[in-house]
mmCIF file of C-alpha atoms in Angstrom:
data_model
loop_
_atom_site.group_PDB
_atom_site.id
_atom_site.type_symbol
_atom_site.label_atom_id
_atom_site.label_comp_id
_atom_site.label_asym_id
_atom_site.label_seq_id
_atom_site.Cartn_x
_atom_site.Cartn_y
_atom_site.Cartn_z
ATOM 1 C CA MET A 1 7.719 29.878 -15.831
ATOM 2 C CA LYS A 2 8.136 33.077 -17.769
ATOM 3 C CA ILE A 3 5.429 35.564 -16.827
ATOM 4 C CA GLN A 4 3.913 37.609 -19.631
ATOM 5 C CA ILE A 5 3.320 41.167 -18.394
ATOM 6 C CA ALA A 6 3.588 43.087 -21.639
ATOM 7 C CA ALA A 7 -0.086 44.079 -21.489
ATOM 8 C CA LEU A 8 0.701 46.404 -18.609
ATOM 9 C CA VAL A 9 3.043 48.501 -20.724
ATOM 10 C CA ALA A 10 1.892 48.092 -24.290
ATOM 11 C CA THR A 11 1.129 51.782 -24.638
ATOM 12 C CA LEU A 12 4.253 52.851 -22.803
ATOM 13 C CA MET A 13 6.463 50.640 -24.914
ATOM 14 C CA ALA A 14 4.905 51.936 -28.112
ATOM 15 C CA THR A 15 6.210 55.433 -27.322
ATOM 16 C CA SER A 16 9.673 54.353 -26.232
ATOM 17 C CA CYS A 17 12.846 55.184 -28.079
ATOM 18 C CA ALA A 18 15.450 52.517 -28.649
ATOM 19 C CA ASN A 19 17.022 51.264 -25.429
ATOM 20 C CA LYS A 20 20.381 52.805 -24.655
ATOM 21 C CA ALA A 21 21.500 51.441 -21.291
ATOM 22 C CA THR A 22 24.352 53.856 -20.793
ATOM 23 C CA GLN A 23 26.213 54.890 -17.672
ATOM 24 C CA PRO A 24 23.666 55.820 -14.980
ATOM 25 C CA THR A 25 23.867 59.367 -13.733
ATOM 26 C CA THR A 26 24.498 60.270 -10.124
ATOM 27 C CA ALA A 27 23.076 63.071 -8.033
ATOM 28 C CA THR A 28 24.809 63.728 -4.718
ATOM 29 C CA GLU A 29 22.877 65.556 -2.013
ATOM 30 C CA THR A 30 24.059 66.655 1.417
ATOM 31 C CA ASP A 31 22.533 63.704 3.255
ATOM 32 C CA VAL A 32 22.339 60.819 0.769
ATOM 33 C CA LYS A 33 23.673 59.869 -2.634
ATOM 34 C CA ILE A 34 20.968 58.968 -5.122
ATOM 35 C CA ILE A 35 21.799 57.120 -8.325
ATOM 36 C CA ALA A 36 19.451 57.019 -11.305
ATOM 37 C CA LEU A 37 19.434 53.548 -12.874
ATOM 38 C CA HIS A 38 18.115 53.818 -16.408
ATOM 39 C CA ASP A 39 16.141 51.178 -18.242
ATOM 40 C CA LYS A 40 15.855 53.630 -21.095
ATOM 41 C CA GLN A 41 17.974 56.750 -20.790
ATOM 42 C CA SER A 42 17.139 57.833 -24.330
ATOM 43 C CA HIS A 43 13.380 58.107 -24.067
ATOM 44 C CA ALA A 44 10.808 60.666 -25.096
ATOM 45 C CA MET A 45 7.134 61.367 -24.476
ATOM 46 C CA PRO A 46 5.191 62.452 -27.597
ATOM 47 C CA ASN A 47 3.453 65.799 -27.316
ATOM 48 C CA ASN A 48 0.051 64.244 -27.975
ATOM 49 C CA LEU A 49 0.174 62.450 -24.602
ATOM 50 C CA PHE A 50 -0.413 65.858 -23.030
ATOM 51 C CA TYR A 51 -3.060 67.360 -25.336
ATOM 52 C CA GLY A 52 -5.903 66.453 -23.003
ATOM 53 C CA GLN A 53 -9.542 65.796 -23.792
ATOM 54 C CA ASP A 54 -10.608 67.350 -27.097
ATOM 55 C CA SER A 55 -6.998 68.523 -27.581
ATOM 56 C CA THR A 56 -7.537 71.330 -25.060
ATOM 57 C CA TYR A 57 -3.813 71.873 -24.543
ATOM 58 C CA LYS A 58 -2.535 71.064 -28.038
ATOM 59 C CA SER A 59 -1.536 74.596 -29.015
ATOM 60 C CA LEU A 60 0.111 75.268 -25.655
ATOM 61 C CA VAL A 61 2.041 71.985 -25.571
ATOM 62 C CA ASP A 62 3.237 72.319 -29.157
ATOM 63 C CA SER A 63 4.363 75.901 -28.549
ATOM 64 C CA LEU A 64 6.352 74.848 -25.477
ATOM 65 C CA ASN A 65 7.912 71.899 -27.273
ATOM 66 C CA PRO A 66 8.100 72.360 -31.066
ATOM 67 C CA SER A 67 10.199 69.199 -31.454
ATOM 68 C CA GLY A 68 7.121 67.055 -30.905
ATOM 69 C CA ALA A 69 8.587 64.792 -28.210
ATOM 70 C CA ILE A 70 9.489 65.728 -24.632
ATOM 71 C CA PRO A 71 12.820 64.450 -23.227
ATOM 72 C CA ALA A 72 12.303 61.863 -20.505
ATOM 73 C CA SER A 73 13.798 58.674 -19.104
ATOM 74 C CA MET A 74 12.671 55.368 -17.640
ATOM 75 C CA GLY A 75 14.152 53.644 -14.617
ATOM 76 C CA CYS A 76 14.466 53.600 -10.854
ATOM 77 C CA PHE A 77 16.726 54.893 -8.082
ATOM 78 C CA TYR A 78 19.412 53.353 -5.886
ATOM 79 C CA VAL A 79 20.205 54.800 -2.461
ATOM 80 C CA ASN A 80 22.435 53.420 0.277
ATOM 81 C CA LEU A 81 20.538 54.151 3.484
ATOM 82 C CA GLY A 82 22.851 52.097 5.644
ATOM 83 C CA GLU A 83 21.836 49.158 3.489
ATOM 84 C CA PRO A 84 21.461 48.990 -0.303
ATOM 85 C CA THR A 85 17.984 50.194 -1.253
ATOM 86 C CA LEU A 86 15.952 50.593 -4.442
ATOM 87 C CA PHE A 87 12.984 52.802 -5.146
ATOM 88 C CA ASP A 88 11.058 50.833 -7.778
ATOM 89 C CA ALA A 89 12.763 48.201 -9.908
ATOM 90 C CA GLY A 90 12.362 49.463 -13.460
ATOM 91 C CA LEU A 91 11.069 47.632 -16.494
ATOM 92 C CA GLY A 92 13.449 44.716 -16.251
ATOM 93 C CA ALA A 93 15.112 42.296 -18.631
ATOM 94 C CA MET A 94 11.936 40.369 -19.378
ATOM 95 C CA LEU A 95 10.478 43.425 -21.119
ATOM 96 C CA GLY A 96 13.705 44.583 -22.734
ATOM 97 C CA GLY A 97 14.868 47.036 -20.078
ATOM 98 C CA GLY A 98 18.499 47.903 -19.412
ATOM 99 C CA ILE A 99 18.516 47.774 -15.610
ATOM 100 C CA ASP A 100 21.112 44.965 -15.570
ATOM 101 C CA SER A 101 23.580 47.151 -17.436
ATOM 102 C CA ALA A 102 22.844 50.061 -15.112
ATOM 103 C CA LEU A 103 23.449 47.936 -12.021
ATOM 104 C CA SER A 104 26.680 46.586 -13.465
ATOM 105 C CA ALA A 105 27.923 50.055 -14.391
ATOM 106 C CA ASN A 106 27.596 51.061 -10.732
ATOM 107 C CA ASN A 107 29.012 47.814 -9.315
ATOM 108 C CA ILE A 108 25.679 47.039 -7.666
ATOM 109 C CA ASN A 109 24.974 43.357 -7.121
ATOM 110 C CA ALA A 110 21.299 42.393 -7.106
ATOM 111 C CA ASP A 111 21.947 40.058 -4.172
ATOM 112 C CA SER A 112 23.135 43.014 -2.079
ATOM 113 C CA ILE A 113 19.797 44.857 -2.252
ATOM 114 C CA ARG A 114 18.004 44.629 1.090
ATOM 115 C CA THR A 115 14.983 46.925 0.712
ATOM 116 C CA ILE A 116 12.786 48.005 -2.213
ATOM 117 C CA PHE A 117 10.069 50.659 -1.983
ATOM 118 C CA ILE A 118 7.423 50.589 -4.730
ATOM 119 C CA THR A 119 5.758 53.822 -5.910
ATOM 120 C CA HIS A 120 3.053 52.067 -7.946
ATOM 121 C CA CYS A 121 2.400 48.851 -9.833
ATOM 122 C CA HIS A 122 2.846 49.737 -13.504
ATOM 123 C CA ALA A 123 5.117 47.276 -15.247
ATOM 124 C CA ASP A 124 7.918 49.780 -15.877
ATOM 125 C CA HIS A 125 8.212 50.030 -12.084
ATOM 126 C CA ILE A 126 7.751 46.430 -10.940
ATOM 127 C CA GLY A 127 8.719 44.370 -14.004
ATOM 128 C CA GLY A 128 12.342 44.606 -12.914
ATOM 129 C CA LEU A 129 11.573 42.690 -9.722
ATOM 130 C CA LEU A 130 11.950 39.581 -11.875
ATOM 131 C CA ASN A 131 14.812 38.061 -13.800
ATOM 132 C CA ALA A 132 14.330 37.108 -17.435
ATOM 133 C CA ASP A 133 13.315 33.623 -16.239
ATOM 134 C CA GLY A 134 10.464 35.021 -14.144
ATOM 135 C CA LYS A 135 12.146 34.411 -10.782
ATOM 136 C CA ALA A 136 12.790 36.960 -8.040
ATOM 137 C CA LYS A 137 15.736 39.162 -9.002
ATOM 138 C CA TYR A 138 16.282 40.611 -5.517
ATOM 139 C CA ALA A 139 15.641 37.531 -3.430
ATOM 140 C CA ASN A 140 17.333 39.024 -0.356
ATOM 141 C CA ALA A 141 15.231 42.187 -0.362
ATOM 142 C CA ASP A 142 12.141 43.146 1.602
ATOM 143 C CA VAL A 143 9.656 44.748 -0.794
ATOM 144 C CA TRP A 144 7.321 47.474 0.486
ATOM 145 C CA VAL A 145 4.134 48.007 -1.551
ATOM 146 C CA PRO A 146 1.250 50.401 -0.766
ATOM 147 C CA LYS A 147 -1.688 48.134 0.024
ATOM 148 C CA VAL A 148 -4.212 50.442 -1.634
ATOM 149 C CA GLU A 149 -2.174 50.263 -4.841
ATOM 150 C CA TYR A 150 -1.770 46.479 -4.784
ATOM 151 C CA ASP A 151 -5.453 45.937 -4.004
ATOM 152 C CA TYR A 152 -6.478 48.145 -6.927
ATOM 153 C CA TRP A 153 -4.680 45.950 -9.455
ATOM 154 C CA LEU A 154 -5.982 42.641 -8.109
ATOM 155 C CA GLY A 155 -8.500 41.299 -10.569
ATOM 156 C CA LYS A 156 -7.392 43.752 -13.249
ATOM 157 C CA TYR A 157 -3.971 42.323 -14.058
ATOM 158 C CA ASP A 158 -3.157 38.922 -12.594
ATOM 159 C CA GLN A 159 0.464 39.519 -13.557
ATOM 160 C CA VAL A 160 0.867 42.032 -10.724
ATOM 161 C CA LYS A 161 0.085 39.357 -8.156
ATOM 162 C CA GLN A 162 2.352 36.897 -9.954
ATOM 163 C CA ILE A 163 5.286 39.308 -9.779
ATOM 164 C CA PHE A 164 5.032 39.742 -6.006
ATOM 165 C CA ASP A 165 4.246 36.050 -5.510
ATOM 166 C CA ALA A 166 7.678 35.288 -6.981
ATOM 167 C CA TYR A 167 9.053 36.492 -3.625
ATOM 168 C CA LYS A 168 8.757 34.645 -0.328
ATOM 169 C CA PRO A 169 5.584 35.824 1.473
ATOM 170 C CA GLU A 170 7.545 37.156 4.434
ATOM 171 C CA LYS A 171 9.580 39.369 2.094
ATOM 172 C CA VAL A 172 6.624 41.374 0.715
ATOM 173 C CA HIS A 173 4.947 43.991 2.904
ATOM 174 C CA TYR A 174 1.598 45.413 1.750
ATOM 175 C CA TYR A 175 1.526 48.447 4.010
ATOM 176 C CA ASN A 176 -0.976 51.069 5.093
ATOM 177 C CA TYR A 177 0.116 54.697 5.358
ATOM 178 C CA SER A 178 -0.304 54.638 9.137
ATOM 179 C CA GLU A 179 2.587 52.189 9.386
ATOM 180 C CA GLN A 180 6.154 53.312 9.988
ATOM 181 C CA MET A 181 8.511 52.571 7.122
ATOM 182 C CA PRO A 182 12.025 51.203 7.686
ATOM 183 C CA LEU A 183 15.234 53.222 7.210
ATOM 184 C CA ASN A 184 13.576 56.531 8.211
ATOM 185 C CA VAL A 185 11.759 56.639 4.881
ATOM 186 C CA VAL A 186 8.376 58.400 4.913
ATOM 187 C CA ALA A 187 5.619 57.200 2.565
ATOM 188 C CA ILE A 188 3.385 59.996 1.226
ATOM 189 C CA PRO A 189 0.158 59.170 -0.666
ATOM 190 C CA THR A 190 0.071 60.982 -4.022
ATOM 191 C CA PRO A 191 -2.887 59.386 -5.864
ATOM 192 C CA GLY A 192 -3.813 60.342 -9.388
ATOM 193 C CA HIS A 193 -1.426 58.611 -11.733
ATOM 194 C CA THR A 194 -2.756 55.469 -10.067
ATOM 195 C CA PRO A 195 -5.036 55.212 -7.003
ATOM 196 C CA GLY A 196 -2.203 54.139 -4.709
ATOM 197 C CA HIS A 197 0.640 56.126 -6.245
ATOM 198 C CA THR A 198 3.132 56.954 -3.490
ATOM 199 C CA ALA A 199 6.090 59.287 -3.049
ATOM 200 C CA TYR A 200 8.870 58.649 -0.536
ATOM 201 C CA ARG A 201 10.717 61.252 1.475
ATOM 202 C CA VAL A 202 14.348 60.383 2.144
ATOM 203 C CA GLY A 203 15.992 63.095 4.216
ATOM 204 C CA LYS A 204 15.882 66.287 2.123
ATOM 205 C CA ASN A 205 14.868 64.350 -0.986
ATOM 206 C CA LEU A 206 11.493 63.307 -2.360
ATOM 207 C CA ILE A 207 11.352 60.346 -4.734
ATOM 208 C CA ALA A 208 8.037 61.051 -6.405
ATOM 209 C CA GLY A 209 7.503 58.237 -8.912
ATOM 210 C CA ASP A 210 5.432 59.237 -11.949
ATOM 211 C CA PHE A 211 4.222 62.597 -10.709
ATOM 212 C CA MET A 212 5.529 63.989 -14.037
ATOM 213 C CA HIS A 213 6.014 62.455 -17.461
ATOM 214 C CA GLY A 214 6.933 65.599 -19.388
ATOM 215 C CA MET A 215 8.941 67.995 -17.217
ATOM 216 C CA LEU A 216 9.400 70.559 -19.997
ATOM 217 C CA VAL A 217 5.633 71.116 -20.094
ATOM 218 C CA GLN A 218 4.345 70.027 -16.687
ATOM 219 C CA LYS A 219 6.727 72.029 -14.515
ATOM 220 C CA GLN A 220 5.340 75.229 -16.043
ATOM 221 C CA HIS A 221 1.801 73.881 -16.313
ATOM 222 C CA PRO A 222 1.172 71.257 -13.617
ATOM 223 C CA GLU A 223 -2.517 71.362 -14.501
ATOM 224 C CA ILE A 224 -1.685 69.412 -17.673
ATOM 225 C CA SER A 225 -1.845 65.671 -17.091
ATOM 226 C CA CYS A 226 -0.503 62.834 -19.175
ATOM 227 C CA GLN A 227 -2.627 60.297 -20.996
ATOM 228 C CA TYR A 228 -1.205 57.637 -18.644
ATOM 229 C CA ASP A 229 -2.706 59.281 -15.527
ATOM 230 C CA GLU A 230 -5.789 57.353 -14.442
ATOM 231 C CA ASN A 231 -7.375 60.297 -12.624
ATOM 232 C CA LYS A 232 -6.075 63.367 -14.403
ATOM 233 C CA GLN A 233 -7.527 65.975 -12.064
ATOM 234 C CA GLN A 234 -6.170 64.150 -9.029
ATOM 235 C CA ALA A 235 -2.780 63.731 -10.704
ATOM 236 C CA ALA A 236 -2.624 67.473 -11.370
ATOM 237 C CA GLU A 237 -3.358 68.206 -7.703
ATOM 238 C CA ALA A 238 -0.671 65.726 -6.629
ATOM 239 C CA ARG A 239 1.825 67.435 -8.934
ATOM 240 C CA LYS A 240 1.027 70.844 -7.476
ATOM 241 C CA ASN A 241 1.245 69.513 -3.920
ATOM 242 C CA ILE A 242 4.616 67.856 -4.556
ATOM 243 C CA MET A 243 6.063 71.019 -6.060
ATOM 244 C CA LYS A 244 4.748 73.108 -3.144
ATOM 245 C CA MET A 245 6.124 70.623 -0.622
ATOM 246 C CA ALA A 246 9.507 70.777 -2.329
ATOM 247 C CA THR A 247 9.531 74.579 -2.184
ATOM 248 C CA ASP A 248 8.267 74.840 1.394
ATOM 249 C CA SER A 249 10.673 72.217 2.760
ATOM 250 C CA SER A 250 13.634 72.809 0.392
ATOM 251 C CA LEU A 251 13.456 69.275 -0.983
ATOM 252 C CA THR A 252 15.146 67.894 -4.071
ATOM 253 C CA VAL A 253 12.522 66.049 -6.121
ATOM 254 C CA TYR A 254 13.288 62.947 -8.186
ATOM 255 C CA GLY A 255 11.006 61.333 -10.758
ATOM 256 C CA MET A 256 11.238 58.061 -12.634
ATOM 257 C CA HIS A 257 10.502 59.764 -15.985
ATOM 258 C CA LEU A 258 12.446 62.975 -15.517
ATOM 259 C CA PRO A 259 15.374 63.253 -17.954
ATOM 260 C CA ASP A 260 19.066 62.697 -17.234
ATOM 261 C CA ASP A 261 19.677 62.330 -13.482
ATOM 262 C CA GLY A 262 15.954 62.318 -12.673
ATOM 263 C CA ILE A 263 15.947 65.614 -10.758
ATOM 264 C CA LEU A 264 13.198 68.212 -11.114
ATOM 265 C CA ARG A 265 14.876 71.404 -12.336
#
C-alpha cells in the first residue's frame, strides 16, 4: 500500500527548486570516501526562512544574500565503512526525489546497503527508505534510529512508524546514546532542529544532518536559526557546538542541506 507522507514535508517541498538529479559529487578524505547523493542538487532556501521572530534578522540576512535565496541541496551520504553504508536515505521516489538516479550514477545497488544511520525523522531524510510502492528499499540493511527522535514523532505523524514498520523488526534498531554503534561510528546528540537530531562521527568526519540550512548566512551567524528548527535556541547552540568540535578536533563537517558536495566551507 502506498504510504502518504507528504504532510511531513509540505513546507519543505514548497520551497524546493525543480529536481535535477545530476551526477553526485564526491569528497575524498584521508580515512574514508564520502559521496553526496542528491535528491535535489539544485535547491535553495529563501531568505525569509532565516528572518526570525518579528523579522529580527531580515536586514542582516538580506545584506549577506541579496539574491533572495541561499544555495543549498537535499540528499544523504554514502560511505563504505567495510560495508556499504548510508547516512539518512533522502526524500525518495515516492515524494519525487532523485535518489535513484544518484545511486545509479555511482553504481550503488540498493540491495548492497548493509547499514543506515538516521539523523532525524523528517521526510526528506527517511522518505527514501521506501520504494515508490511503499515497500522497504534497503531490505538488507540494518537501520539505526535515535530512540528519543522516534519516540517524539509517535502520535504526531503515524507515517513515521509506517516507514520503519516496512522493515523487518529485527532490522530496525531504536538506540539510546549509551549504546555502542556499529562500524566505529559515534552518535552525538545535537537536539534543536528536532528533539532527537543526531550527528555521526566517522573517523575525522562529522555527518551533522540538518545543523545548517543556509550555510552562506549561518556559518557567519550561527545564532540565526531556520524556520524549520523546532527549538531555535537549542539549534543555534548545536550549530555552535558542532563548529567548535570541528575546529578543536580538525573534523570535516558534512550537512544534508549544504550545497554541492555537502561540506562546510
